[in-house]
Amino acid sequence: MNLILLGAPGAGKGTQAEFICEKFKIPAVSTGNILRAAVKDGTEMGLKAKSFMDAGALVPDEVIIGILKDRLAEPDCANGFILDGVPRTIAQAEAIERMGIRIDKVLELSVPDEVIEQRMSGRRVCEKCGATYHIQSKRSKVEGVCDACGGKLMIRKDDEPATVRDRLAAYHAQTEPLVEFYKERGVLTVIESQPTIEANTRLVMAALEA
């Protein structure tokens, strides 16, 4: 099963991807990870990407999708995969189609902006060990102190309210049009936000097994 998870930053894509990977024994393929690996390994597409990165330019969609295609040809993707962080735009989705990469299902995790702002601005990260907490749903035993290592808990720049609003605006402008793109292709299922992770997971699994 070849999947794409769509949703704004903080919609819970990473959490649901973990459950899907475990149940269906398929890998989550992250654009950032494969780009770094291709550059490090010096593959043909990796060297192309490096030339753009060294010049301080954006890596073109065709190069990113070329690296993606190389990664999806590896044995662990034989039974399927979840795409993480790609496509971000209609142009990337079209490039994926041109490369002959088949997408079976696209799940959109639909969460209201105000819920995402509340969710992300409540996140706290240990500056020492990186453990994550939340002021509402996953509190540390002592406020501001990591349970695991005693380190100080902090708000990441990405989770500050102004940054969250900017990231949401970018998502609505660039990535949200993909919802209609995949709806037209008959592969989209919308998962409406539920009060708990478990309830969301039940809807996700039901959609994948349908």
Short mmCIF file of C-alpha atoms in Angstrom, two decimals:
data_model
loop_
_atom_site.label_atom_id
_atom_site.label_comp_id
_atom_site.label_asym_id
_atom_site.label_seq_id
_atom_site.Cartn_x
_atom_site.Cartn_y
_atom_site.Cartn_z
CA MET A 1 0.00 0.00 0.00
CA ASN A 2 1.53 3.31 -1.13
CA LEU A 3 0.30 6.13 1.09
CA ILE A 4 0.50 9.89 1.52
CA LEU A 5 -0.46 11.59 4.78
CA LEU A 6 -1.58 15.20 4.36
CA GLY A 7 -2.22 17.66 7.15
CA ALA A 8 -0.97 20.90 8.63
CA PRO A 9 2.10 21.00 10.91
CA GLY A 10 0.99 19.56 14.26
CA ALA A 11 -1.95 17.60 12.77
CA GLY A 12 -0.47 14.32 14.06
CA LYS A 13 0.98 12.87 10.84
CA GLY A 14 4.15 11.60 12.54
CA THR A 15 2.20 9.88 15.31
CA GLN A 16 -0.20 8.15 12.90
CA ALA A 17 2.65 7.21 10.54
CA GLU A 18 4.29 5.28 13.43
CA PHE A 19 1.12 3.23 13.99
CA ILE A 20 0.71 2.55 10.24
CA CYS A 21 4.37 1.50 9.86
CA GLU A 22 4.02 -0.92 12.76
CA LYS A 23 0.75 -2.47 11.60
CA PHE A 24 1.49 -2.77 7.87
CA LYS A 25 5.29 -3.22 8.17
CA ILE A 26 6.03 -0.47 5.65
CA PRO A 27 8.58 2.36 6.01
CA ALA A 28 7.89 6.08 6.35
CA VAL A 29 10.01 7.83 3.73
CA SER A 30 11.01 11.35 4.79
CA THR A 31 12.20 13.84 2.17
CA GLY A 32 14.74 15.42 4.51
CA ASN A 33 16.30 12.06 5.41
CA ILE A 34 16.57 10.75 1.84
CA LEU A 35 18.00 14.06 0.59
CA ARG A 36 20.72 14.00 3.25
CA ALA A 37 21.46 10.31 2.59
CA ALA A 38 21.70 10.78 -1.21
CA VAL A 39 24.13 13.71 -0.80
CA LYS A 40 26.21 11.72 1.73
CA ASP A 41 26.29 8.60 -0.50
CA GLY A 42 27.21 10.66 -3.57
CA THR A 43 24.51 9.16 -5.82
CA GLU A 44 23.91 10.76 -9.23
CA MET A 45 20.78 12.55 -7.98
CA GLY A 46 22.50 13.33 -4.67
CA LEU A 47 25.36 15.10 -6.47
CA LYS A 48 22.80 17.08 -8.51
CA ALA A 49 21.02 18.11 -5.30
CA LYS A 50 24.35 19.05 -3.67
CA SER A 51 25.22 21.39 -6.55
CA PHE A 52 22.00 23.35 -5.93
CA MET A 53 22.43 23.30 -2.15
CA ASP A 54 26.07 24.48 -2.38
CA ALA A 55 24.90 27.39 -4.54
CA GLY A 56 22.30 28.28 -1.90
CA ALA A 57 19.46 27.46 -4.32
CA LEU A 58 16.32 25.39 -3.75
CA VAL A 59 16.63 21.80 -4.97
CA PRO A 60 14.25 21.50 -7.98
CA ASP A 61 11.21 19.24 -7.70
CA GLU A 62 12.45 16.85 -10.42
CA VAL A 63 15.70 16.22 -8.49
CA ILE A 64 13.85 15.64 -5.20
CA ILE A 65 11.41 13.26 -6.90
CA GLY A 66 14.36 11.49 -8.64
CA ILE A 67 15.96 10.88 -5.23
CA LEU A 68 12.56 9.73 -3.94
CA LYS A 69 12.21 7.26 -6.82
CA ASP A 70 15.67 5.79 -6.05
CA ARG A 71 14.66 5.37 -2.38
CA LEU A 72 11.32 3.72 -3.24
CA ALA A 73 13.16 1.15 -5.40
CA GLU A 74 14.89 -0.22 -2.27
CA PRO A 75 13.72 -3.65 -0.92
CA ASP A 76 12.02 -2.33 2.26
CA CYS A 77 9.51 -0.42 0.07
CA ALA A 78 8.45 -3.54 -1.88
CA ASN A 79 5.18 -3.87 0.10
CA GLY A 80 4.45 -0.14 0.23
CA PHE A 81 5.50 3.08 1.95
CA ILE A 82 4.24 6.28 3.56
CA LEU A 83 5.46 9.55 2.09
CA ASP A 84 6.42 12.13 4.72
CA GLY A 85 7.01 15.75 3.69
CA VAL A 86 6.43 15.18 -0.01
CA PRO A 87 4.53 16.20 -2.07
CA ARG A 88 4.28 19.71 -0.63
CA THR A 89 2.93 21.33 -3.79
CA ILE A 90 0.82 20.48 -6.86
CA ALA A 91 4.04 20.64 -8.96
CA GLN A 92 5.63 17.93 -6.79
CA ALA A 93 2.47 15.77 -6.98
CA GLU A 94 2.54 16.05 -10.78
CA ALA A 95 6.26 15.18 -10.82
CA ILE A 96 5.49 12.05 -8.74
CA GLU A 97 2.89 11.02 -11.34
CA ARG A 98 5.34 11.65 -14.20
CA MET A 99 7.92 9.42 -12.47
CA GLY A 100 5.36 6.61 -12.49
CA ILE A 101 5.11 6.39 -8.68
CA ARG A 102 1.69 4.88 -7.85
CA ILE A 103 -0.26 6.31 -4.89
CA ASP A 104 -3.04 4.06 -3.55
CA LYS A 105 -4.47 6.19 -0.75
CA VAL A 106 -4.12 9.73 0.56
CA LEU A 107 -5.32 10.49 4.09
CA GLU A 108 -5.89 14.09 5.11
CA LEU A 109 -5.74 14.65 8.86
CA SER A 110 -8.11 17.61 9.15
CA VAL A 111 -7.55 19.65 12.32
CA PRO A 112 -8.86 23.21 12.95
CA ASP A 113 -6.10 25.86 13.10
CA GLU A 114 -7.01 26.91 16.64
CA VAL A 115 -6.61 23.30 17.87
CA ILE A 116 -3.17 23.08 16.20
CA GLU A 117 -2.07 26.40 17.75
CA GLN A 118 -3.13 25.17 21.19
CA ARG A 119 -1.50 21.78 20.61
CA MET A 120 1.85 23.13 19.37
CA SER A 121 2.21 26.11 21.70
CA GLY A 122 1.71 23.72 24.64
CA ARG A 123 4.61 21.51 23.57
CA ARG A 124 7.78 21.49 25.68
CA VAL A 125 11.10 19.87 24.77
CA CYS A 126 14.00 18.96 27.07
CA GLU A 127 17.05 20.97 26.01
CA LYS A 128 19.33 18.13 27.19
CA CYS A 129 17.80 14.84 25.96
CA GLY A 130 15.07 16.02 23.55
CA ALA A 131 12.18 14.28 25.38
CA THR A 132 8.83 15.93 24.58
CA TYR A 133 6.00 16.93 26.92
CA HIS A 134 2.76 18.91 26.72
CA ILE A 135 1.36 21.29 29.32
CA GLN A 136 -2.11 19.71 28.94
CA SER A 137 -1.83 16.14 27.70
CA LYS A 138 1.64 14.99 28.82
CA ARG A 139 2.92 16.99 31.78
CA SER A 140 6.27 16.43 33.45
CA LYS A 141 6.15 15.47 37.15
CA VAL A 142 7.84 18.76 38.07
CA GLU A 143 6.84 21.76 35.96
CA GLY A 144 9.64 22.82 33.60
CA VAL A 145 11.86 19.83 34.46
CA CYS A 146 12.40 16.68 32.35
CA ASP A 147 11.34 13.41 34.05
CA ALA A 148 14.05 11.47 32.19
CA CYS A 149 17.20 13.52 32.78
CA GLY A 150 16.30 16.55 34.92
CA GLY A 151 17.02 18.93 32.06
CA LYS A 152 15.19 22.22 31.54
CA LEU A 153 12.05 22.14 29.37
CA MET A 154 11.77 24.81 26.66
CA ILE A 155 9.47 25.94 23.84
CA ARG A 156 11.05 25.32 20.42
CA LYS A 157 11.07 28.28 18.02
CA ASP A 158 8.86 26.19 15.67
CA ASP A 159 6.22 25.92 18.42
CA GLU A 160 5.99 29.62 19.29
CA PRO A 161 2.49 30.98 18.42
CA ALA A 162 3.73 33.47 15.76
CA THR A 163 5.81 30.76 14.04
CA VAL A 164 2.90 28.29 14.17
CA ARG A 165 0.62 30.85 12.48
CA ASP A 166 3.23 31.44 9.74
CA ARG A 167 3.62 27.69 9.17
CA LEU A 168 -0.16 27.23 8.98
CA ALA A 169 -0.45 30.08 6.44
CA ALA A 170 2.27 28.44 4.30
CA TYR A 171 0.48 25.07 4.53
CA HIS A 172 -2.88 26.54 3.45
CA ALA A 173 -1.27 28.38 0.51
CA GLN A 174 1.08 25.66 -0.80
CA THR A 175 0.01 22.20 0.38
CA GLU A 176 -3.74 22.33 1.03
CA PRO A 177 -4.54 22.45 -2.75
CA LEU A 178 -3.31 18.82 -2.83
CA VAL A 179 -6.51 17.80 -1.02
CA GLU A 180 -8.56 18.69 -4.11
CA PHE A 181 -5.85 17.26 -6.43
CA TYR A 182 -6.11 13.79 -4.84
CA LYS A 183 -9.89 14.02 -4.35
CA GLU A 184 -10.22 14.36 -8.13
CA ARG A 185 -8.15 11.17 -8.49
CA GLY A 186 -10.50 9.27 -6.17
CA VAL A 187 -7.84 8.30 -3.61
CA LEU A 188 -8.54 10.83 -0.82
CA THR A 189 -10.06 10.08 2.60
CA VAL A 190 -10.56 12.92 5.10
CA ILE A 191 -9.98 12.02 8.76
CA GLU A 192 -11.78 14.60 10.91
CA SER A 193 -9.90 15.43 14.11
CA GLN A 194 -10.97 13.41 17.17
CA PRO A 195 -10.47 14.24 20.88
CA THR A 196 -7.86 11.49 21.40
CA ILE A 197 -4.94 9.95 19.48
CA GLU A 198 -6.57 6.52 19.87
CA ALA A 199 -9.83 7.70 18.27
CA ASN A 200 -7.89 9.22 15.35
CA THR A 201 -5.95 5.97 14.93
CA ARG A 202 -9.18 3.94 14.78
CA LEU A 203 -10.46 6.15 11.91
CA VAL A 204 -7.11 5.96 10.09
CA MET A 205 -6.99 2.14 10.31
CA ALA A 206 -10.63 1.84 9.22
CA ALA A 207 -9.86 4.01 6.15
CA LEU A 208 -6.82 1.90 5.24
CA GLU A 209 -8.65 -1.39 5.64
CA ALA A 210 -11.72 -0.23 3.69
#
